[in-house]
Amino acid sequence: MHLEKPAEVLLMGPGPSPVHERVLEAMGQHTLGHLDPDFLSIMNEAVDLLRFVFETENQTTFPVSGTGSAGMEAALVNMVEPGDEVIVGVNGVFGQRMADVASRCGAEVIEVNADWGCPIDPEDIEKKLDANPGVKLVGIVHAETSTGVHQPLEDIVEMTHNHEALILVDAVTSLGGLPVEVDRRKLDIAYSGNQKCLGAPPGLAPITFGERAMEKFKQRKSKVQSWYLDLSFLTRYWGEERFYHHTAPINMIYALYEALTMIKEEGLEERYDRHRLNSGAMVAGLKALGVEPVVEDQYRLPSLITVWIPGDVDDFSVRSRLRRDDLIEIGGGLGPFKGKAWRVGLMGNGSNRTNVEKLLKALGGILNDMGHKCSVEDALFEANQLYQQQQ
Ligand SMILES: *Cc1c(COP(=O)(O)O)cnc(C)c1O
């Protein structure tokens, strides 16, 4: 018996994103021991590459074994002690998840809400900070994958620091797709995930802790509730000592290494520009198909576009046909967006002109078949306009 070769589905949903052959090949290399000297140098280089994409000098930077949610859990379980007051911005599924994880760590969670499809208003955070001077940490999602909102960070970081609290940023759908800039923005903790804009398969959650965060960690009075995610062990393995804690997922680290190397080869600015250009073209094309974006221009993510499903077609039938006939996956809506919005991902390797045109053609064809009349030609023309402007 062998694994049947999985179909080559073009991943244009909310993640995972398409994985480059180079990364798959790296992942298929011979497994080394987790304390093998050759593997230790791979770890060192992988961590340097992570510092490069996070744009940080933080010593405590490494990939958590587990998916993006493990990064979220690692950040909170180490930073929060029972009884700590924590503010969390909630304007979608991932902010809600962060609030849930924080409360499981024993935090007194103070939610700051915004409507789905809108960013959190920094003034609302400031009001809660003023009303709760003991707040220790503010958690915010940089790229809310459930809604497609790009959260501006600057004001929130400044307010948080003025109140002597730490800022924790979920950069799962931003790292590698738009600037996270940990040091320049003075983010205290940020985590991400392999399978969005970094372009590796799911399985690791890069994370970074700055000095202020490590200071809070050192002053903890209670033991970290999670043995697996306890920073004091993890830093001993990822640091000089190479102290065995758990077996690192060796081949996943090969994959991340290769994906990060590809990012370095491309260049950060070039990569951000590419994400911006392709999402601009995609939005122009989708609009021409009569498929309107949910989020206004200013706050729209380049890596994930949410669009309203035209009223004359059925959500599931369209997505099923895309998958079956065109081998393309896009995402459905979550929560209040279920059945109302689609989520189109242009992440990592997936963000390119070929994919933009493929989806516009395939989706346009299906929409026409299902009674939503539109012109694929117009859509391709509008997308092309953006590519022309760029040249
Ligand atoms: C995908 C995602 C997560 C969770 O990552 P998993 O890899 O699914 O565990 C967390 N936050 C955001 C913003 C995400 O997009």
PDB file of C-alpha atoms and ligand atoms in Angstrom, residues 14 67-70 72 94 97 141 143-146 170-173 191 193 195-196 202, ligand 1:
ATOM      1  CA  PRO A  14      -7.052  31.126   3.642  1.00  0.00           C
ATOM      2  CA  THR A  67       0.757  25.130  13.737  1.00  0.00           C
ATOM      3  CA  GLY A  68      -0.013  28.854  14.062  1.00  0.00           C
ATOM      4  CA  SER A  69      -2.370  28.231  16.969  1.00  0.00           C
ATOM      5  CA  ALA A  70       0.511  26.639  18.883  1.00  0.00           C
ATOM      6  CA  MET A  72      -0.612  31.772  19.843  1.00  0.00           C
ATOM      7  CA  PHE A  94      -8.592  34.731  15.303  1.00  0.00           C
ATOM      8  CA  ARG A  97      -9.429  32.547  19.529  1.00  0.00           C
ATOM      9  CA  VAL A 141      -4.287  40.310  15.100  1.00  0.00           C
ATOM     10  CA  ALA A 143      -3.900  40.148   9.474  1.00  0.00           C
ATOM     11  CA  GLU A 144      -7.366  38.823  10.372  1.00  0.00           C
ATOM     12  CA  THR A 145      -7.712  35.891   7.994  1.00  0.00           C
ATOM     13  CA  SER A 146     -11.408  35.422   8.711  1.00  0.00           C
ATOM     14  CA  ASP A 170      -0.619  37.616  15.637  1.00  0.00           C
ATOM     15  CA  ALA A 171       1.342  37.793  12.381  1.00  0.00           C
ATOM     16  CA  VAL A 172       0.197  34.449  10.994  1.00  0.00           C
ATOM     17  CA  THR A 173      -1.148  35.806   7.695  1.00  0.00           C
ATOM     18  CA  TYR A 191       4.146  34.727  16.153  1.00  0.00           C
ATOM     19  CA  GLY A 193       2.644  30.044  10.960  1.00  0.00           C
ATOM     20  CA  GLN A 195       1.547  27.773   5.759  1.00  0.00           C
ATOM     21  CA  LYS A 196       0.340  31.277   4.970  1.00  0.00           C
ATOM     22  CA  PRO A 202       1.672  23.589   8.052  1.00  0.00           C
TER      23      PRO A 202
HETATM   24  C1  LIG B   1      -4.308  30.450  10.299  1.00  0.00           C
HETATM   25  C2  LIG B   1      -4.296  31.415  11.429  1.00  0.00           C
HETATM   26  C3  LIG B   1      -4.086  31.040  12.760  1.00  0.00           C
HETATM   27  C4  LIG B   1      -4.020  29.613  13.191  1.00  0.00           C
HETATM   28  O1  LIG B   1      -3.070  28.887  12.573  1.00  0.00           O
HETATM   29  P1  LIG B   1      -3.201  27.294  12.433  1.00  0.00           P
HETATM   30  O2  LIG B   1      -1.962  26.997  11.669  1.00  0.00           O
HETATM   31  O3  LIG B   1      -4.460  27.024  11.689  1.00  0.00           O
HETATM   32  O4  LIG B   1      -3.194  26.715  13.781  1.00  0.00           O
HETATM   33  C5  LIG B   1      -4.014  32.017  13.726  1.00  0.00           C
HETATM   34  N1  LIG B   1      -4.155  33.322  13.423  1.00  0.00           N
HETATM   35  C6  LIG B   1      -4.380  33.722  12.160  1.00  0.00           C
HETATM   36  C7  LIG B   1      -4.536  35.174  11.869  1.00  0.00           C
HETATM   37  C8  LIG B   1      -4.459  32.784  11.130  1.00  0.00           C
HETATM   38  O5  LIG B   1      -4.692  33.188   9.879  1.00  0.00           O
END
